[in-house]
mmCIF file of C-alpha atoms in Angstrom:
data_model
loop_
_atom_site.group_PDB
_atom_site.id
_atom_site.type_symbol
_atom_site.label_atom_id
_atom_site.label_comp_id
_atom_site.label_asym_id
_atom_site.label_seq_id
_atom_site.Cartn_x
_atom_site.Cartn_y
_atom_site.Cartn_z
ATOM 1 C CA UNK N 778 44.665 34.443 168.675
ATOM 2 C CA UNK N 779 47.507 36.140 169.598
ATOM 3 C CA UNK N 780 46.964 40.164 169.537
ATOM 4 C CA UNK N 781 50.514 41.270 168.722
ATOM 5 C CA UNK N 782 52.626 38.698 166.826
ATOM 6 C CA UNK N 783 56.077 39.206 165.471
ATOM 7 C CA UNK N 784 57.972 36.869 163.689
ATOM 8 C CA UNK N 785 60.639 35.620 163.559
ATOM 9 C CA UNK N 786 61.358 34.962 167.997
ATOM 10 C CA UNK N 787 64.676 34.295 167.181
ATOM 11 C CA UNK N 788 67.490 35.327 164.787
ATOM 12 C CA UNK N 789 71.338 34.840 164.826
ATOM 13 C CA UNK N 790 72.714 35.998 161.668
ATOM 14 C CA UNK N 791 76.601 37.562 161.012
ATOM 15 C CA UNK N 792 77.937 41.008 160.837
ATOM 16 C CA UNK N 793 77.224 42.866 158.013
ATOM 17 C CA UNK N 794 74.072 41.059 156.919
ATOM 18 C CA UNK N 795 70.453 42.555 156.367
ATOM 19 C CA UNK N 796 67.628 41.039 158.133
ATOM 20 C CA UNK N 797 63.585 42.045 158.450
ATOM 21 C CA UNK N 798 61.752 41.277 161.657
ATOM 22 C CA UNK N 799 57.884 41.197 160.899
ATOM 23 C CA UNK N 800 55.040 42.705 163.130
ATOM 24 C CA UNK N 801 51.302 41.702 162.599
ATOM 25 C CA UNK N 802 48.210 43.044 165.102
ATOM 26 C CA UNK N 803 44.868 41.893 164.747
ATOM 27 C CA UNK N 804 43.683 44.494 167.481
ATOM 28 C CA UNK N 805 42.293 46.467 164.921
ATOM 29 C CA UNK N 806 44.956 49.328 166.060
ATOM 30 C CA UNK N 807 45.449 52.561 164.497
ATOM 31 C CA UNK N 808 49.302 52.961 165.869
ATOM 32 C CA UNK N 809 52.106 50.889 166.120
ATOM 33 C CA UNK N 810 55.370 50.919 167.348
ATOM 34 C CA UNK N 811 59.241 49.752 167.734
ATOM 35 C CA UNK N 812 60.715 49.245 170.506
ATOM 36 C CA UNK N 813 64.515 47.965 171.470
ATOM 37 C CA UNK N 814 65.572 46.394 174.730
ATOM 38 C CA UNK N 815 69.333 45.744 175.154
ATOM 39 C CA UNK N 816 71.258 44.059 177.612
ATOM 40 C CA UNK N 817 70.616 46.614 180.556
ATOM 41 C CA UNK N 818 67.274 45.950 180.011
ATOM 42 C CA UNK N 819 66.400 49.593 179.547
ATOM 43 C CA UNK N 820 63.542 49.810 176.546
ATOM 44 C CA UNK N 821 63.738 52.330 173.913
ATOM 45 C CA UNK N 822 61.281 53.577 171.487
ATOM 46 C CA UNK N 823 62.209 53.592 167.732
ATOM 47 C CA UNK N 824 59.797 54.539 165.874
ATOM 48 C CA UNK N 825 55.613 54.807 165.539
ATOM 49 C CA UNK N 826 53.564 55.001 162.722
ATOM 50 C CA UNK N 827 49.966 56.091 162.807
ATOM 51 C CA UNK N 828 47.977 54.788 160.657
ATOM 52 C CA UNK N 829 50.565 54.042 158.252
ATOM 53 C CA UNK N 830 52.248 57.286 158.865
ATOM 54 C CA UNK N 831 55.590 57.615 160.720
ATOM 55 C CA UNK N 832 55.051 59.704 163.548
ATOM 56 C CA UNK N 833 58.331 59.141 166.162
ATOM 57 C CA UNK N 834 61.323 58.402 164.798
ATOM 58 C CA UNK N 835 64.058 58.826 167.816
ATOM 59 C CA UNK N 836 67.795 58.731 166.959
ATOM 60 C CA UNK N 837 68.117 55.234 165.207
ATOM 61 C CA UNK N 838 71.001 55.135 162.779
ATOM 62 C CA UNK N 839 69.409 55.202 159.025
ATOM 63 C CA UNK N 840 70.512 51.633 158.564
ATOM 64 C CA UNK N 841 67.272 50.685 160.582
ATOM 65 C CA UNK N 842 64.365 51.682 158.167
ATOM 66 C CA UNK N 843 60.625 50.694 159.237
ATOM 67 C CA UNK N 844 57.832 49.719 156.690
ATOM 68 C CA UNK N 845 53.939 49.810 157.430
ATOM 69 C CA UNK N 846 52.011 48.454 154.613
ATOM 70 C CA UNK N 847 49.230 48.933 155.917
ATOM 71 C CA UNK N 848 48.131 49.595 159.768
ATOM 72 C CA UNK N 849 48.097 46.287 160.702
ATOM 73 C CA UNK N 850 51.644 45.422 159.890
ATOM 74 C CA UNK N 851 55.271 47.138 160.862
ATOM 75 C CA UNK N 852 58.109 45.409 159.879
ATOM 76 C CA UNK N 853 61.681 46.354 160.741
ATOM 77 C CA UNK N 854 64.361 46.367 158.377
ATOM 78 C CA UNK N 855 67.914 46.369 159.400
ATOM 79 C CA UNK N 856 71.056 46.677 157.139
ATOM 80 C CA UNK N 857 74.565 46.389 157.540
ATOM 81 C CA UNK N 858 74.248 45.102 161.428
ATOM 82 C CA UNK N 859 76.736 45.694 163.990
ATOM 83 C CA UNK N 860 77.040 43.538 167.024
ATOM 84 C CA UNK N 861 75.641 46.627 168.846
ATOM 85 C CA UNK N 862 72.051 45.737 167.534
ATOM 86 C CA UNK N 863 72.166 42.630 168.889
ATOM 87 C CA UNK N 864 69.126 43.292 171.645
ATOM 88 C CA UNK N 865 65.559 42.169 171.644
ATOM 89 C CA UNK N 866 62.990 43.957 169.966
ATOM 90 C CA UNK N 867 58.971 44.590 170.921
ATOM 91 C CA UNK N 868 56.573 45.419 168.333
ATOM 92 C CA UNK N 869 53.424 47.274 170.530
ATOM 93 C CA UNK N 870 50.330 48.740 168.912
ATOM 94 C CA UNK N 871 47.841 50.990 170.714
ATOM 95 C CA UNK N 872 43.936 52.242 169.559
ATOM 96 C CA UNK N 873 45.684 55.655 169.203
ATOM 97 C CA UNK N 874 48.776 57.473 169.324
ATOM 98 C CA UNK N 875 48.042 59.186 172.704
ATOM 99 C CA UNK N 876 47.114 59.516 176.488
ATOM 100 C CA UNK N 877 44.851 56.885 177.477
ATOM 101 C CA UNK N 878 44.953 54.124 175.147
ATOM 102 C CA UNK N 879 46.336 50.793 176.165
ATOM 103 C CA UNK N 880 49.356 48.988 174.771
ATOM 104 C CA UNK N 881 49.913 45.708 173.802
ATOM 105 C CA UNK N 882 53.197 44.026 173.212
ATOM 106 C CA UNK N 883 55.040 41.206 170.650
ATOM 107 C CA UNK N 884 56.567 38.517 172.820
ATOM 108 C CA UNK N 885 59.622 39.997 171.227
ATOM 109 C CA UNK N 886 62.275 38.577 168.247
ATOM 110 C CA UNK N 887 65.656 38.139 170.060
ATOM 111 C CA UNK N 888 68.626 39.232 167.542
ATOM 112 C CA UNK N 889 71.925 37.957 168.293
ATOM 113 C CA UNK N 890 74.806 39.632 165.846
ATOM 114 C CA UNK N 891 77.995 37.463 165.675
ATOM 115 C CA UNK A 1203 57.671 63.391 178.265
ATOM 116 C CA UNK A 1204 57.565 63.932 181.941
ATOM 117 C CA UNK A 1205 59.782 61.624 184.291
ATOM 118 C CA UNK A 1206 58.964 59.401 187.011
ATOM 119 C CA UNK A 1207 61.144 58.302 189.630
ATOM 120 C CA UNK A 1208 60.598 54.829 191.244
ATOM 121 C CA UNK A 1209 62.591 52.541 193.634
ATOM 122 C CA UNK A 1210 65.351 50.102 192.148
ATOM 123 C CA UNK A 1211 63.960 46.767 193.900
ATOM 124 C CA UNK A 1212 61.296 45.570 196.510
ATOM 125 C CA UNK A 1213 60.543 42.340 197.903
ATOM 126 C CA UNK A 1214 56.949 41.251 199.203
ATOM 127 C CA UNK A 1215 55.832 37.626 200.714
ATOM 128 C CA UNK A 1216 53.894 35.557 198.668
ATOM 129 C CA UNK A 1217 49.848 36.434 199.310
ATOM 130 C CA UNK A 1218 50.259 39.417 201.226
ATOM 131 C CA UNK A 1219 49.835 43.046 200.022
ATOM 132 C CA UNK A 1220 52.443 45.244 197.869
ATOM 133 C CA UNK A 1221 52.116 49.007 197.653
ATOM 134 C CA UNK A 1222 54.677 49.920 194.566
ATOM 135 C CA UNK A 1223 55.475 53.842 194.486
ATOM 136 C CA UNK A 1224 55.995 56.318 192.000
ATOM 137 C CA UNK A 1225 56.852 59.865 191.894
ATOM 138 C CA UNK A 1226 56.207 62.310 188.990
ATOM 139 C CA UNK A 1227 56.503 65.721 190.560
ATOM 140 C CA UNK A 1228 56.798 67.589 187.264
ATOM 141 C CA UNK A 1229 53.574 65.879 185.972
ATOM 142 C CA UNK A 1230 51.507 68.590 183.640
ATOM 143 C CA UNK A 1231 47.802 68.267 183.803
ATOM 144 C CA UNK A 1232 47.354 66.164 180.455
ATOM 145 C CA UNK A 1233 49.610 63.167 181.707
ATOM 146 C CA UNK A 1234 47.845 59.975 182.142
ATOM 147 C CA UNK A 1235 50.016 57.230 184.491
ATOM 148 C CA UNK A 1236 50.173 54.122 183.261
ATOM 149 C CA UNK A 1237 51.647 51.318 184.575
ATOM 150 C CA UNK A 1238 53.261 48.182 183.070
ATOM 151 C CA UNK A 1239 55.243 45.168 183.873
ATOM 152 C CA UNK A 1240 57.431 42.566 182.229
ATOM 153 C CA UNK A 1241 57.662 39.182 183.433
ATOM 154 C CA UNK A 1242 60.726 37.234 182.717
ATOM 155 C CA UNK A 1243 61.288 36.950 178.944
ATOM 156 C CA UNK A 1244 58.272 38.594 178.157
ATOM 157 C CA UNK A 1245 56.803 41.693 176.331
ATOM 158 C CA UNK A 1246 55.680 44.383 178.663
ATOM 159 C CA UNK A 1247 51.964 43.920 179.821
ATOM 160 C CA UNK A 1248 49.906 46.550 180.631
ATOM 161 C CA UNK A 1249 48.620 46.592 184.061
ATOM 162 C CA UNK A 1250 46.433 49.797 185.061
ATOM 163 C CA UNK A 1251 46.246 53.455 184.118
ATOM 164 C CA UNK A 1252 44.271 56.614 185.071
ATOM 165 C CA UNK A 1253 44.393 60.269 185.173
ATOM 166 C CA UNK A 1254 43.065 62.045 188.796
ATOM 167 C CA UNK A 1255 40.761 59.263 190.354
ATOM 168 C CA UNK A 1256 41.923 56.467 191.798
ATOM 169 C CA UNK A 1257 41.181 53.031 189.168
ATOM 170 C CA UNK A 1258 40.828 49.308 190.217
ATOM 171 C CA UNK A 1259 40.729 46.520 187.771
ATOM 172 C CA UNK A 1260 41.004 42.596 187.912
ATOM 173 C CA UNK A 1261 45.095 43.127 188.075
ATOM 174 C CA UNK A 1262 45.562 45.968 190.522
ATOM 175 C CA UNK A 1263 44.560 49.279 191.861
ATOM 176 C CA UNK A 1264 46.418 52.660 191.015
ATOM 177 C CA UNK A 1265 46.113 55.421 193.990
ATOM 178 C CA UNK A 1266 46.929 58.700 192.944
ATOM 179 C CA UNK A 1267 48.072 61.829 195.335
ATOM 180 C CA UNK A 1268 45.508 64.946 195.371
ATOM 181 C CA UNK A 1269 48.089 66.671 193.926
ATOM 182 C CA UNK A 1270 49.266 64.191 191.345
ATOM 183 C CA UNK A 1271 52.799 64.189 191.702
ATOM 184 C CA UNK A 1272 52.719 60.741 192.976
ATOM 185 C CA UNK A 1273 51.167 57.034 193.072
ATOM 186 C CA UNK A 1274 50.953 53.611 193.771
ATOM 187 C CA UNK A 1275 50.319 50.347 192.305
ATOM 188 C CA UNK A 1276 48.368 48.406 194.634
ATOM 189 C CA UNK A 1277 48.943 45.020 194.004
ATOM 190 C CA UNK A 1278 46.231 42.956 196.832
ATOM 191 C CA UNK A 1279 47.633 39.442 197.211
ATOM 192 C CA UNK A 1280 51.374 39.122 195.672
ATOM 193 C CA UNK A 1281 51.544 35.717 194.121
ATOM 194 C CA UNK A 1282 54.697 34.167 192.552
ATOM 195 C CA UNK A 1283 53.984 34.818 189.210
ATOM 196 C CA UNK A 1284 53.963 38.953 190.260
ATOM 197 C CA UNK A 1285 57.835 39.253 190.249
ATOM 198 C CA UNK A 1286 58.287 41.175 187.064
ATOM 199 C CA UNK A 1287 59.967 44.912 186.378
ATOM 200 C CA UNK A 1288 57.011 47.574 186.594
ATOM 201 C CA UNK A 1289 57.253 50.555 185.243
ATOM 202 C CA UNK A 1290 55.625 53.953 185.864
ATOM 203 C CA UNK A 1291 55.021 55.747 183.168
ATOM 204 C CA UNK A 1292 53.734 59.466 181.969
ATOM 205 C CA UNK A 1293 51.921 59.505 178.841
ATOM 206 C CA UNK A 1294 50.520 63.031 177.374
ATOM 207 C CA UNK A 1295 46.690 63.275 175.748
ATOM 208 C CA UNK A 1296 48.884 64.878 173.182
ATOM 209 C CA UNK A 1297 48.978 63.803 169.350
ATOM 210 C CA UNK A 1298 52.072 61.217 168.993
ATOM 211 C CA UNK A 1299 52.962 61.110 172.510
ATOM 212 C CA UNK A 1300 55.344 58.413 173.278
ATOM 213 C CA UNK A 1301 54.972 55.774 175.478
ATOM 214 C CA UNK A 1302 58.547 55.676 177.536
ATOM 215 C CA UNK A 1303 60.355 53.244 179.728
ATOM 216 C CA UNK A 1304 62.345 54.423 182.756
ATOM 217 C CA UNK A 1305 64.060 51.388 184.911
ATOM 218 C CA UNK A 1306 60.826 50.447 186.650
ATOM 219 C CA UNK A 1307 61.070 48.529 190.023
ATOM 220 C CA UNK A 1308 62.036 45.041 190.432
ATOM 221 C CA UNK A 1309 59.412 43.030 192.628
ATOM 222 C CA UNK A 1310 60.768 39.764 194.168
ATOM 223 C CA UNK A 1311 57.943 37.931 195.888
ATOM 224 C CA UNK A 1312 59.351 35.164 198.425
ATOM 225 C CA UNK A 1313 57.061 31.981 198.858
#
């Protein structure tokens, strides 16, 4: 079973569309998190919920808006994209929100903007 | 979140030892270091963490200075599938703390 899963790996849509990528951990995690990796390779944190609550939410424009149904699941929404989103994107969860706990990693969903 | 500092690149032979540094001289005394790496089209993987003592596992061994403000990975045998990005990271016991990236070090590991 695979601990962090996100879904979809891959998605090419057009300028101007909306799009969701989903996040699922079966870890059993009370935090989760958003992270985006662009073509310099540097990775950024977007946002963390604990326990269904948002607890970092760094600079992203507003048209990226996260939803946590519950703590097992974060899914990205992003409206409107721009070319500039066009990166990959890591879904990580973690037992807690601090110091010691491990973090495990999506595989990542690739977006490609054209 | 406090900063580490790290080499760009390193290269290592296949099977033989690879000491990986990090500094973190402004590390405050509630920073764990944790250390990941991301193999080619991958998700970052967490490799080893700790807080004063040196820590082995299965994967590697962290050393850590007396005085904290450095460490190194200790990977024992480099194999092949070891060439990844690894990144040292800070991480506060603090509620919320994040979990950031720097540019880690790129390990090549020749056959």
């Amino acid at each position: 079973d695979t601990a962090v899963s996100q879904t979809p790996k891959y998605l090419v849509t057009q300028m101007g569309n909306d799009k969701s990528i989903k996040c699922e951990q079966n870890l059993g995690h009370d935090t989760m998190y958003w992270y985006k990796q662009d073509s310099k390779k540097f990775l950024k944190i977007m946002f963390s919920y604990n326990n269904k609550e948002l607890i970092i939410n760094e600079t992203v424009p507003n048209r990226f808006s996260p939803k946590s149904p519950d703590k097992a699941h974060l899914n990205l929404h992003i409206n409107s994209l721009e070319l500039g989103d066009s990166a990959v994107y890591f879904c990580a969860s973690t037992q807690r929100s601090w110091g010691e706990t491990e973090a495990f990693f999506g595989q990542g969903t690739r977006l490609t903007v054209v | 979140d406090a900063k580490t500092t790290q080499p760009n690149s390193m290269e290592s032979n296949e099977e033989e030892p690879v000491h990986l540094p990090c500094n973190h001289s402004t590390i405050s005394g509630t920073d764990y270091i944790h250390w990941y790496r991301q193999l080619p089209s991958q998700g970052p993987e967490y490799v080893i963490h700790g807080l004063t003592s040196n820590v082995n596992n299965r994967m590697a061994s962290l050393a850590i200075a007396e005085d904290r403000k450095s460490s190194t990975l200790i990977l024992h045998r480099a194999t092949l599938r070891d060439a990844a990005v690894y990144y040292c990271i800070l991480r506060s016991s603090g509620a919320n703390s994040k979990l950031t990236f720097g540019k880690g070090i790129t390990l090549s590991v020749r056959p």
